[in-house]
Amino acid sequence: MKQWRFEVFNKSGFSDVHGKSVLDDIGELGIASVQAVQSAKVFLIEADLDKAFAERVGRELLTDPVCEQYYVGRSGAPAGLARATLIEVHLKSGVTDPVAESVRAAVADMGVEAGNVRTARKYVLLGQITDSQTQTIAKKLLANDCIEDCIIGNEEEPPSPHLRPYELQITHWPIRELDDEGLAALSKQKDLFLNLIEMQTIQSYYRQIDRDPTDIELESIAQTWSEHCVHKTLKSSVDMSVDGQQVYFEDLLKDTVFKATKQLDKDWCISVFADNAGVVDFDDDSAVCFKVETHNHPSALDPYGGSATGIGGVIRDPMGTGLGARPIANTDIFCFGEPDKKLEDIPKGVLHPRRIMKGVVAGVRDYGNRMGIPTVNGAVYFDDRYLANPLVYCGNIGLMDKTKCFKNPQSGNLIVMVGGRIGRDGIHGATFSSGQMTHEHETVFSHAVQIGNPITEKKMLDVLVQANEAGLYEAITDCGAGGLSSAVGEMGENLGADVDLEKAPLKYAGLSYTEIWISEAQERMVLAVKPENLEAITRIFDGENVESTVVGRFTDDRKLKLRYNGQLVAELDMEFLHNGVPKYSRKAIWQTPAFAEPSLPEKDSYNGDLLQILSAFNVASKEWVIRQYDHEVQGGSVIKPLTGIDNDGPSDAAVIRPKLDSDKGLAISCGMNPLYGDIDPYWMALAGIDEAIRNLVCVGGRADRIALLDNFCWGDCTKPETLGPLVRAAQACYDGAMAFEAPFISGKDSLNNEFACEDGTQISIPSTLLISAISIVDDVAKCVTMDAKKASNLLFVVGETKNELGGSHYYKTSGHVGANVPRLDLGTAPKTAGQIARAISEGLVVSCHDCSEGGLAVALAEMAFAGGLGIDADLRGLPRSKDCCRVDAQLFSESNSRYVVEVKPEKYDAFVRLMLNLPFGQIGKVTEDGRLVIRSEAGRAVIDAEIDTLKQAWQKPFDW
Amino acid sequence: MAQVNAIVLRAAGINCDMETEYALELAGARAQRVHINRIIEDKNLLDEFQIIVLPGGFSYGDDVAAGKILANQIVHHLLEPIQKFIEQGKLVLGICNGFQVLVKAGILPGRTSSERQEEVTITYNDSAKFEDRWVYLAPQTDRCVFIEPGRQIYLPIAHGEGKVVVKDEATLEQFKSEGHVAFKYVDANGREGDYPVNPNGSVDSIAGLTDTTGRVLGLMPHPERFVRPTQHPRWSRSDNVDSDGMTIFSNAVKYVQENFASRHFSVSSPCS
């Protein structure tokens, strides 16, 4: 077939916004000589068209008649005086190209079946630039080596997309005769990420059954046993030494996080730590499920694709929980290096944090928005230790029928794969994400990056909802890490499965049987379907152009048998596959570090400190991120992430109304503070739990229906001194969950977040525990927001302010860590949360905001400028510990369990009555004068600033 | 009261269909979400409806350009039945992606006899990125049956390609003088302005267009996202919140009730 090339440019007079943003980015790279950038879309369409029809395709389909023009063939460089450099960016062969798929379908609508379709982006840079500058622009800005090729100039054609068909060649990996060195070498050579004990276990299995493994068997075992899939570390037994004292855990997870859930045994928990997401009651008919995942390593290599498939993947978790939930909200929490880092300070093999941040945000935006799921809650956290290991947490909440919370696959059920096709993308994602990153990962592991196509997933969701309603399948799970291997393996664990690999539909020819089995190509689910339901379910799928294929059948022999064109390529015992992984015992050490409190001079005014904290990246407004997410689609929005008189204040939590005809709501929040972990991860974890719960309570969430999720991101936990902090945090999870009676319902860990630089130095992330939380809101009309509402209303602080500046932002902005990390009072904290929740539900509160980073001063500032009102506060009213006598500690201490509450004067009595047994005090009033004034106990105005000034300081860092 | 039947068109990537269905039902219509494939299979399906809504979303991923692939599909498979629908005096509403589709299929503003988009387009926001924010809208025409003349409303936008661009100055003047401009972006006091009052850089602050009949409306903002008071971004600051988005749906339902006596209306055109 002939290949037609189309180039689509903007007409002159119509702004080329993409060209302009590339030009801005080039300026940011420090290259000033580029005067203009012209961008174009390139389409390469193989089809038997005549010239006239090709012109029609160009005119009617590919070009906007008002603002664009097209060129059939290759346009030359524009005439003129300025030197022009042409750069064309093509996807590498085999990388998913959603636009190409749509164009193919649209050309078909016009009456012609096209062959291969590819798209590319072309940039014309005007101005004198050197070859090395061109390379920098191409590599750092326009293309990503992992997935894209750059063609510079106007001559070269992109490589042919056609791949040779696959010829079966069964590969055995002799393992029985290898010595330990040989086993380790095999694991490394094949990127299995299995350690010696695991390799030995596998070796003895094959010695026992007296044959060598095929490649696909070993790959299946490696994937099933990967840290990513079985969480070996959290399930291992641990010998922990805390300041020299020994503690022993038989199974770390079961003895801490999960133990609390078990002991609390809440009747509203439906399915916890069992399925793809944790499931709890919502109302009489429905349940909600919640899962948060990380997609760190892929996002480091390809921020856009990595984060997009991160959110795409976690959306499939609720879709694959029980018999499937409908996704109703996304959450996202990111950790990056500080975005103002100099380019030359970035280690080799690492992308600039600003580029990572922009790419990650765009990836979540484009996937989440296209799925039509509101992204309602999140946080962004900055620390230079995340430079090489950015963290990308993506969460999804689903709504499901209470009677459909459990799977029931049976032998004889057909194994049906539905959704996208299989390609080479994402091979070894599960194993790769379980290992450490190095400066060479960029090239070595490019195949581990997956490219998402949200519309494929949306189409699949649309039909699965219908198939679920019609009751046409027995079980469902997603093809996530490990692809078919993990999906079929898990679903058939207690049954057995026979799979014919050649039946699986492929994106292109040439995939081996092993690649088909372990590819993590996105947007696929696996169903167990009774043969008698096949026709009906296929009709639903076909009706909306969603591909589905029977790839095998569940059996009852507890064996996994894989065939390719009838030839057996694998036969594994499910028992060995799922329960053969050796149990580990690990050592952990925690030595309380010897930190000291800095001695800072006392000042007359803390205006400067407050402004500096408001401008700290962690505190500053994230409006730039939030507005790029559709947080209102599905129509359930009640409390939006931005609130207040100008719709730009920082909400504590989100509230959605998942059922449009009901007033019952769901509050969603998170809590995290890695800085405290530098002092003690135990208190860090408790602070995270308290923060997440405070946030829920502040908007009107019930304090007695809170469910928590844990996500541990840590460094290399084979090192006892790295595992020690994790154990401390896990212990805190138990204590916190018990104190608040808030069970953990799901969790996940991502370990080995370390980076080996070229010179051998190791960068490890700080101990990072994300706590996500959900709660029920009985009547959304009773929710409150954090913005000050009306002058002359009274302001109270509930909760004691202690001398706890350790790990605070006040110390951070002056370069200190400190020692007095906030220590949660496990007795008072739940009572305070309970009483605040009660006051809100009784309608006594008009605004409520918690004190977190930046303490009381930041909380008051945010309430004031979000409400467009002033606040007059007096620290004499502050409930505080005896040793919290310095003004800076009173203003900026980050003690937990503190709420600032606005109450109408006429509700004073009722509110005070509810708070009587808690530390609380009236701290001031809302005023009309647009100033935040905070007076010290001595009567001096230690903060006195215009709210506009404060707001500007808070908004400026991300005014991008 | 006549039964009002509304069809909410689904397609790959459309994602505001459920809340649009809900809004129509709140307004008193009987609404049904139907996949475009069903209509292509059976074009008579449209006969039992009086309102078509093309809801928001990212049809076919907004690949090539927003709404373009779905518009292409409509042009090649459904243009005739939709034009017949409009000629029968029935209503068509396009919201966000639906608006983009109506424009790119040439149904809006529908001034020329040609079946193609020629005069106006909707392209990338000046900010070059997707944005979710609330905007004030001032109606500009008395002709459009969805709109209450003179009533400024407040709705959210959520789009990356919402900038309305008109071919040339003369065409823009005709749009204005002939009443095709349905809504303009304004500030709280009804005045036009720069970003963020005009959130995407639309020419002349155009937020929505209507056709020559006034029975087809396309707009970038989402009326279906403000049909209950708690959807307003500042509902917690006020005791009285009017759900502005309902006016669009209620007016449509009322129009159908007043103009279509019988539920089984099919071919003739009793529109006044």
mmCIF file of N, CA, C and O in Angstrom, chain A residues 112-140:
data_model
loop_
_atom_site.group_PDB
_atom_site.id
_atom_site.type_symbol
_atom_site.label_atom_id
_atom_site.label_comp_id
_atom_site.label_asym_id
_atom_site.label_seq_id
_atom_site.Cartn_x
_atom_site.Cartn_y
_atom_site.Cartn_z
ATOM 1 N N VAL A 112 -12.917 4.141 3.302
ATOM 2 C CA VAL A 112 -11.691 3.474 2.851
ATOM 3 C C VAL A 112 -11.023 2.778 4.040
ATOM 4 O O VAL A 112 -10.884 3.359 5.116
ATOM 5 N N GLU A 113 -10.630 1.516 3.832
ATOM 6 C CA GLU A 113 -9.911 0.811 4.888
ATOM 7 C C GLU A 113 -8.419 1.101 4.729
ATOM 8 O O GLU A 113 -7.801 0.716 3.750
ATOM 9 N N ALA A 114 -7.865 1.760 5.722
ATOM 10 C CA ALA A 114 -6.443 2.075 5.659
ATOM 11 C C ALA A 114 -5.643 0.945 6.266
ATOM 12 O O ALA A 114 -6.159 0.151 7.052
ATOM 13 N N GLY A 115 -4.377 0.861 5.888
ATOM 14 C CA GLY A 115 -3.483 -0.110 6.522
ATOM 15 C C GLY A 115 -2.894 0.520 7.766
ATOM 16 O O GLY A 115 -3.621 1.025 8.620
ATOM 17 N N ASN A 116 -1.575 0.543 7.844
ATOM 18 C CA ASN A 116 -0.936 1.105 9.013
ATOM 19 C C ASN A 116 -1.088 2.635 9.049
ATOM 20 O O ASN A 116 -0.975 3.299 8.026
ATOM 21 N N VAL A 117 -1.376 3.154 10.205
ATOM 22 C CA VAL A 117 -1.434 4.608 10.371
ATOM 23 C C VAL A 117 -0.487 4.990 11.498
ATOM 24 O O VAL A 117 -0.453 4.329 12.531
ATOM 25 N N ARG A 118 0.301 6.017 11.282
ATOM 26 C CA ARG A 118 1.169 6.522 12.343
ATOM 27 C C ARG A 118 1.042 8.032 12.416
ATOM 28 O O ARG A 118 0.677 8.678 11.440
ATOM 29 N N THR A 119 1.330 8.561 13.583
ATOM 30 C CA THR A 119 1.316 10.018 13.704
ATOM 31 C C THR A 119 2.652 10.467 14.274
ATOM 32 O O THR A 119 3.364 9.680 14.890
ATOM 33 N N ALA A 120 2.984 11.706 14.043
ATOM 34 C CA ALA A 120 4.230 12.265 14.571
ATOM 35 C C ALA A 120 4.020 13.746 14.806
ATOM 36 O O ALA A 120 2.999 14.316 14.397
ATOM 37 N N ARG A 121 4.962 14.360 15.492
ATOM 38 C CA ARG A 121 4.919 15.805 15.691
ATOM 39 C C ARG A 121 6.155 16.405 15.024
ATOM 40 O O ARG A 121 7.243 15.844 15.105
ATOM 41 N N LYS A 122 5.943 17.512 14.383
ATOM 42 C CA LYS A 122 7.057 18.155 13.706
ATOM 43 C C LYS A 122 7.218 19.559 14.273
ATOM 44 O O LYS A 122 6.234 20.249 14.538
ATOM 45 N N TYR A 123 8.452 19.939 14.496
ATOM 46 C CA TYR A 123 8.736 21.276 15.010
ATOM 47 C C TYR A 123 9.719 21.968 14.086
ATOM 48 O O TYR A 123 10.719 21.378 13.678
ATOM 49 N N VAL A 124 9.414 23.205 13.747
ATOM 50 C CA VAL A 124 10.344 24.012 12.972
ATOM 51 C C VAL A 124 10.845 25.106 13.911
ATOM 52 O O VAL A 124 10.063 25.931 14.390
ATOM 53 N N LEU A 125 12.138 25.055 14.210
ATOM 54 C CA LEU A 125 12.718 26.050 15.110
ATOM 55 C C LEU A 125 13.410 27.112 14.269
ATOM 56 O O LEU A 125 14.262 26.805 13.448
ATOM 57 N N LEU A 126 13.032 28.346 14.471
ATOM 58 C CA LEU A 126 13.638 29.440 13.716
ATOM 59 C C LEU A 126 14.667 30.147 14.583
ATOM 60 O O LEU A 126 14.377 30.517 15.715
ATOM 61 N N GLY A 127 15.848 30.298 14.043
ATOM 62 C CA GLY A 127 16.912 30.970 14.778
ATOM 63 C C GLY A 127 18.202 30.187 14.671
ATOM 64 O O GLY A 127 18.200 29.020 14.284
ATOM 65 N N GLN A 128 19.316 30.852 14.984
ATOM 66 C CA GLN A 128 20.616 30.185 14.910
ATOM 67 C C GLN A 128 20.807 29.325 16.137
ATOM 68 O O GLN A 128 20.910 29.820 17.246
ATOM 69 N N ILE A 129 20.868 28.026 15.937
ATOM 70 C CA ILE A 129 21.213 27.185 17.083
ATOM 71 C C ILE A 129 22.267 26.170 16.671
ATOM 72 O O ILE A 129 22.312 25.740 15.523
ATOM 73 N N THR A 130 23.078 25.787 17.627
ATOM 74 C CA THR A 130 24.148 24.829 17.341
ATOM 75 C C THR A 130 23.554 23.422 17.317
ATOM 76 O O THR A 130 22.452 23.189 17.814
ATOM 77 N N ASP A 131 24.323 22.487 16.748
ATOM 78 C CA ASP A 131 23.865 21.103 16.713
ATOM 79 C C ASP A 131 23.636 20.562 18.115
ATOM 80 O O ASP A 131 22.691 19.820 18.355
ATOM 81 N N SER A 132 24.511 20.954 19.034
ATOM 82 C CA SER A 132 24.339 20.394 20.374
ATOM 83 C C SER A 132 23.098 20.982 21.042
ATOM 84 O O SER A 132 22.407 20.310 21.805
ATOM 85 N N GLN A 133 22.805 22.255 20.721
ATOM 86 C CA GLN A 133 21.562 22.829 21.258
ATOM 87 C C GLN A 133 20.351 22.106 20.670
ATOM 88 O O GLN A 133 19.371 21.836 21.366
ATOM 89 N N THR A 134 20.435 21.781 19.386
ATOM 90 C CA THR A 134 19.337 21.044 18.764
ATOM 91 C C THR A 134 19.130 19.712 19.474
ATOM 92 O O THR A 134 18.000 19.318 19.790
ATOM 93 N N GLN A 135 20.255 19.037 19.752
ATOM 94 C CA GLN A 135 20.171 17.755 20.457
ATOM 95 C C GLN A 135 19.529 17.936 21.840
ATOM 96 O O GLN A 135 18.684 17.145 22.256
ATOM 97 N N THR A 136 19.967 19.001 22.543
ATOM 98 C CA THR A 136 19.422 19.253 23.879
ATOM 99 C C THR A 136 17.915 19.471 23.803
ATOM 100 O O THR A 136 17.150 18.899 24.582
ATOM 101 N N ILE A 137 17.496 20.297 22.859
ATOM 102 C CA ILE A 137 16.065 20.590 22.733
ATOM 103 C C ILE A 137 15.306 19.309 22.396
ATOM 104 O O ILE A 137 14.268 18.994 23.006
ATOM 105 N N ALA A 138 15.854 18.538 21.465
ATOM 106 C CA ALA A 138 15.177 17.316 21.052
ATOM 107 C C ALA A 138 15.059 16.345 22.223
ATOM 108 O O ALA A 138 13.996 15.800 22.511
ATOM 109 N N LYS A 139 16.173 16.166 22.940
ATOM 110 C CA LYS A 139 16.215 15.138 23.985
ATOM 111 C C LYS A 139 15.548 15.577 25.278
ATOM 112 O O LYS A 139 14.867 14.810 25.945
ATOM 113 N N LYS A 140 15.796 16.845 25.673
ATOM 114 C CA LYS A 140 15.316 17.268 26.986
ATOM 115 C C LYS A 140 13.871 17.746 26.937
ATOM 116 O O LYS A 140 13.204 17.841 27.957
#
